[in-house]
Amino acid sequence: MKIVRIPIGYNISLILLLVLSTLFAQVSFAAQEKTTAEKKQPPADLKITSDKMVADKNQSMVEFMGNVKAVRADSVLLANSIKVFFHTSKTKKEDQSNVKRILATGNVEYTEGERKAFSDQADYDTTDEILVLTGEKARLLTGKSWISGKKITLFKAQDRVVVESTEKNRVEAFFDAEDQDGSL
């Protein structure tokens, strides 16, 4: 019988690989459970205050004007005007919010947790969880880091951001070295 000696570094690498793969599987499974649990949560309530309100039943829309503040879960939206579009009985799915879309215009400020955004207009699709910020100085801040452009699209469900520019104004970004994960 021939004894084969395996270098000690190989054994440690193999053990480390097994531990990491087990850990990765557990983290991946936990992330899937978290995503599934988040999807089953009921839609958050929306509270809006303003100087004036106009409802249009034919368009399934309510417009709030003048010093508008909309609060939903941990999000706050401030603007000169906010239009809220609702699902009709034909378009609404089970466990879905009645709110279909929120369109804010004029001096828009949006805050969600540590993330803040400023723009001329914000358009939020509640079904796909996509927020589109547009304007000459659309800006997204997280901590001390920021990014600006003509159009900023936040894909909230995917935790992804796309920033677009114009020929005159290019995308600009600043990443503060002290921010935790360097993400916006």
PDB file of C-alpha atoms in Angstrom, residues 10-145:
ATOM      1  CA  TYR A  10      -4.440  21.643   0.273  1.00  0.00           C
ATOM      2  CA  ASN A  11      -6.320  20.243   3.310  1.00  0.00           C
ATOM      3  CA  ILE A  12      -6.919  23.726   4.716  1.00  0.00           C
ATOM      4  CA  SER A  13      -8.091  24.966   1.310  1.00  0.00           C
ATOM      5  CA  LEU A  14     -10.489  22.051   0.981  1.00  0.00           C
ATOM      6  CA  ILE A  15     -11.893  22.582   4.485  1.00  0.00           C
ATOM      7  CA  LEU A  16     -12.229  26.328   3.854  1.00  0.00           C
ATOM      8  CA  LEU A  17     -14.021  25.655   0.565  1.00  0.00           C
ATOM      9  CA  LEU A  18     -16.487  23.304   2.276  1.00  0.00           C
ATOM     10  CA  VAL A  19     -17.159  25.791   5.088  1.00  0.00           C
ATOM     11  CA  LEU A  20     -17.652  28.677   2.650  1.00  0.00           C
ATOM     12  CA  SER A  21     -19.976  26.682   0.390  1.00  0.00           C
ATOM     13  CA  THR A  22     -22.082  25.653   3.407  1.00  0.00           C
ATOM     14  CA  LEU A  23     -22.176  29.222   4.651  1.00  0.00           C
ATOM     15  CA  PHE A  24     -23.104  30.523   1.193  1.00  0.00           C
ATOM     16  CA  ALA A  25     -25.955  28.007   0.926  1.00  0.00           C
ATOM     17  CA  GLN A  26     -27.307  29.094   4.323  1.00  0.00           C
ATOM     18  CA  VAL A  27     -27.077  32.811   3.449  1.00  0.00           C
ATOM     19  CA  SER A  28     -28.685  32.193   0.053  1.00  0.00           C
ATOM     20  CA  PHE A  29     -31.532  30.218   1.666  1.00  0.00           C
ATOM     21  CA  ALA A  30     -32.035  32.953   4.298  1.00  0.00           C
ATOM     22  CA  ALA A  31     -32.142  35.604   1.564  1.00  0.00           C
ATOM     23  CA  GLN A  32     -34.795  33.593  -0.314  1.00  0.00           C
ATOM     24  CA  GLU A  33     -36.874  33.253   2.868  1.00  0.00           C
ATOM     25  CA  LYS A  34     -36.554  36.990   3.521  1.00  0.00           C
ATOM     26  CA  THR A  35     -37.609  37.837  -0.058  1.00  0.00           C
ATOM     27  CA  THR A  36     -40.592  35.481   0.185  1.00  0.00           C
ATOM     28  CA  ALA A  37     -41.610  36.967   3.556  1.00  0.00           C
ATOM     29  CA  GLU A  38     -41.270  40.529   2.224  1.00  0.00           C
ATOM     30  CA  LYS A  39     -43.516  39.764  -0.754  1.00  0.00           C
ATOM     31  CA  LYS A  40     -46.262  38.433   1.535  1.00  0.00           C
ATOM     32  CA  GLN A  41     -46.428  41.643   3.595  1.00  0.00           C
ATOM     33  CA  PRO A  42     -49.598  43.658   3.082  1.00  0.00           C
ATOM     34  CA  PRO A  43     -49.286  46.956   1.173  1.00  0.00           C
ATOM     35  CA  ALA A  44     -48.339  49.937   3.344  1.00  0.00           C
ATOM     36  CA  ASP A  45     -50.847  52.708   3.996  1.00  0.00           C
ATOM     37  CA  LEU A  46     -50.377  56.096   2.326  1.00  0.00           C
ATOM     38  CA  LYS A  47     -51.096  59.346   4.190  1.00  0.00           C
ATOM     39  CA  ILE A  48     -51.123  62.634   2.253  1.00  0.00           C
ATOM     40  CA  THR A  49     -51.559  66.212   3.457  1.00  0.00           C
ATOM     41  CA  SER A  50     -51.858  69.266   1.170  1.00  0.00           C
ATOM     42  CA  ASP A  51     -53.489  72.664   0.697  1.00  0.00           C
ATOM     43  CA  LYS A  52     -55.924  71.425  -1.957  1.00  0.00           C
ATOM     44  CA  MET A  53     -57.228  68.160  -3.446  1.00  0.00           C
ATOM     45  CA  VAL A  54     -59.074  67.373  -6.691  1.00  0.00           C
ATOM     46  CA  ALA A  55     -60.438  63.902  -7.480  1.00  0.00           C
ATOM     47  CA  ASP A  56     -61.199  62.596 -10.979  1.00  0.00           C
ATOM     48  CA  LYS A  57     -63.145  59.345 -10.825  1.00  0.00           C
ATOM     49  CA  ASN A  58     -63.027  58.859 -14.616  1.00  0.00           C
ATOM     50  CA  GLN A  59     -59.203  58.726 -14.520  1.00  0.00           C
ATOM     51  CA  SER A  60     -59.032  56.887 -11.159  1.00  0.00           C
ATOM     52  CA  MET A  61     -56.789  59.704  -9.953  1.00  0.00           C
ATOM     53  CA  VAL A  62     -56.572  62.160  -7.069  1.00  0.00           C
ATOM     54  CA  GLU A  63     -54.334  65.242  -7.285  1.00  0.00           C
ATOM     55  CA  PHE A  64     -52.978  66.971  -4.196  1.00  0.00           C
ATOM     56  CA  MET A  65     -51.650  70.516  -4.636  1.00  0.00           C
ATOM     57  CA  GLY A  66     -49.705  72.950  -2.481  1.00  0.00           C
ATOM     58  CA  ASN A  67     -47.177  71.915   0.196  1.00  0.00           C
ATOM     59  CA  VAL A  68     -47.855  68.233  -0.378  1.00  0.00           C
ATOM     60  CA  LYS A  69     -46.446  65.623   2.000  1.00  0.00           C
ATOM     61  CA  ALA A  70     -46.984  61.916   1.384  1.00  0.00           C
ATOM     62  CA  VAL A  71     -45.898  59.330   3.968  1.00  0.00           C
ATOM     63  CA  ARG A  72     -45.806  55.584   3.325  1.00  0.00           C
ATOM     64  CA  ALA A  73     -43.980  53.161   5.667  1.00  0.00           C
ATOM     65  CA  ASP A  74     -40.498  54.677   6.087  1.00  0.00           C
ATOM     66  CA  SER A  75     -40.776  56.883   2.951  1.00  0.00           C
ATOM     67  CA  VAL A  76     -41.589  60.610   2.852  1.00  0.00           C
ATOM     68  CA  LEU A  77     -42.333  62.476  -0.374  1.00  0.00           C
ATOM     69  CA  LEU A  78     -42.570  66.286  -0.510  1.00  0.00           C
ATOM     70  CA  ALA A  79     -43.627  68.193  -3.653  1.00  0.00           C
ATOM     71  CA  ASN A  80     -45.700  71.047  -5.037  1.00  0.00           C
ATOM     72  CA  SER A  81     -48.148  68.543  -6.562  1.00  0.00           C
ATOM     73  CA  ILE A  82     -48.726  64.810  -6.223  1.00  0.00           C
ATOM     74  CA  LYS A  83     -51.084  62.770  -8.394  1.00  0.00           C
ATOM     75  CA  VAL A  84     -52.096  59.353  -7.092  1.00  0.00           C
ATOM     76  CA  PHE A  85     -53.435  56.894  -9.671  1.00  0.00           C
ATOM     77  CA  PHE A  86     -55.469  53.919  -8.466  1.00  0.00           C
ATOM     78  CA  HIS A  87     -56.059  50.422  -9.814  1.00  0.00           C
ATOM     79  CA  THR A  88     -59.564  49.741 -11.032  1.00  0.00           C
ATOM     80  CA  SER A  89     -61.331  46.538 -10.039  1.00  0.00           C
ATOM     81  CA  LYS A  90     -60.198  45.120 -13.423  1.00  0.00           C
ATOM     82  CA  THR A  91     -56.483  45.913 -12.987  1.00  0.00           C
ATOM     83  CA  LYS A  92     -56.012  45.211  -9.262  1.00  0.00           C
ATOM     84  CA  LYS A  93     -54.484  41.874  -8.302  1.00  0.00           C
ATOM     85  CA  GLU A  94     -54.839  40.050  -4.982  1.00  0.00           C
ATOM     86  CA  ASP A  95     -52.557  41.340  -2.175  1.00  0.00           C
ATOM     87  CA  GLN A  96     -51.757  44.411  -4.264  1.00  0.00           C
ATOM     88  CA  SER A  97     -52.020  48.015  -3.132  1.00  0.00           C
ATOM     89  CA  ASN A  98     -54.893  50.064  -4.503  1.00  0.00           C
ATOM     90  CA  VAL A  99     -52.294  52.689  -5.449  1.00  0.00           C
ATOM     91  CA  LYS A 100     -50.996  52.046  -8.969  1.00  0.00           C
ATOM     92  CA  ARG A 101     -48.722  55.048  -9.526  1.00  0.00           C
ATOM     93  CA  ILE A 102     -47.579  58.216  -7.750  1.00  0.00           C
ATOM     94  CA  LEU A 103     -46.464  61.211  -9.822  1.00  0.00           C
ATOM     95  CA  ALA A 104     -44.866  64.120  -7.941  1.00  0.00           C
ATOM     96  CA  THR A 105     -43.893  67.415  -9.601  1.00  0.00           C
ATOM     97  CA  GLY A 106     -42.192  70.609  -8.476  1.00  0.00           C
ATOM     98  CA  ASN A 107     -39.427  70.750  -5.841  1.00  0.00           C
ATOM     99  CA  VAL A 108     -39.554  67.023  -5.224  1.00  0.00           C
ATOM    100  CA  GLU A 109     -37.774  65.656  -2.139  1.00  0.00           C
ATOM    101  CA  TYR A 110     -37.917  61.946  -1.397  1.00  0.00           C
ATOM    102  CA  THR A 111     -36.549  60.240   1.720  1.00  0.00           C
ATOM    103  CA  GLU A 112     -36.432  56.512   2.425  1.00  0.00           C
ATOM    104  CA  GLY A 113     -34.243  55.445   5.314  1.00  0.00           C
ATOM    105  CA  GLU A 114     -30.794  56.930   4.727  1.00  0.00           C
ATOM    106  CA  ARG A 115     -31.436  57.469   1.010  1.00  0.00           C
ATOM    107  CA  LYS A 116     -32.566  60.941  -0.129  1.00  0.00           C
ATOM    108  CA  ALA A 117     -33.467  62.191  -3.598  1.00  0.00           C
ATOM    109  CA  PHE A 118     -34.133  65.599  -5.108  1.00  0.00           C
ATOM    110  CA  SER A 119     -35.640  66.281  -8.553  1.00  0.00           C
ATOM    111  CA  ASP A 120     -38.137  68.278 -10.584  1.00  0.00           C
ATOM    112  CA  GLN A 121     -40.357  65.214 -11.040  1.00  0.00           C
ATOM    113  CA  ALA A 122     -40.666  61.759  -9.464  1.00  0.00           C
ATOM    114  CA  ASP A 123     -42.728  58.956 -10.986  1.00  0.00           C
ATOM    115  CA  TYR A 124     -43.213  55.804  -8.880  1.00  0.00           C
ATOM    116  CA  ASP A 125     -44.746  52.602 -10.247  1.00  0.00           C
ATOM    117  CA  THR A 126     -45.908  50.627  -7.189  1.00  0.00           C
ATOM    118  CA  THR A 127     -46.353  47.337  -9.042  1.00  0.00           C
ATOM    119  CA  ASP A 128     -42.793  47.142 -10.403  1.00  0.00           C
ATOM    120  CA  GLU A 129     -41.313  49.247  -7.560  1.00  0.00           C
ATOM    121  CA  ILE A 130     -39.538  51.593  -9.971  1.00  0.00           C
ATOM    122  CA  LEU A 131     -38.903  55.245  -9.072  1.00  0.00           C
ATOM    123  CA  VAL A 132     -37.861  57.598 -11.894  1.00  0.00           C
ATOM    124  CA  LEU A 133     -36.427  60.985 -10.914  1.00  0.00           C
ATOM    125  CA  THR A 134     -36.031  63.600 -13.661  1.00  0.00           C
ATOM    126  CA  GLY A 135     -34.942  67.212 -13.875  1.00  0.00           C
ATOM    127  CA  GLU A 136     -31.977  69.461 -14.469  1.00  0.00           C
ATOM    128  CA  LYS A 137     -30.496  68.623 -11.076  1.00  0.00           C
ATOM    129  CA  ALA A 138     -31.855  65.194 -10.186  1.00  0.00           C
ATOM    130  CA  ARG A 139     -29.713  63.955  -7.297  1.00  0.00           C
ATOM    131  CA  LEU A 140     -29.586  60.843  -5.108  1.00  0.00           C
ATOM    132  CA  LEU A 141     -27.742  60.861  -1.755  1.00  0.00           C
ATOM    133  CA  THR A 142     -26.805  58.107   0.652  1.00  0.00           C
ATOM    134  CA  GLY A 143     -24.759  59.261   3.635  1.00  0.00           C
ATOM    135  CA  LYS A 144     -22.219  61.709   2.227  1.00  0.00           C
ATOM    136  CA  SER A 145     -22.091  59.963  -1.166  1.00  0.00           C
TER     137      SER A 145
END
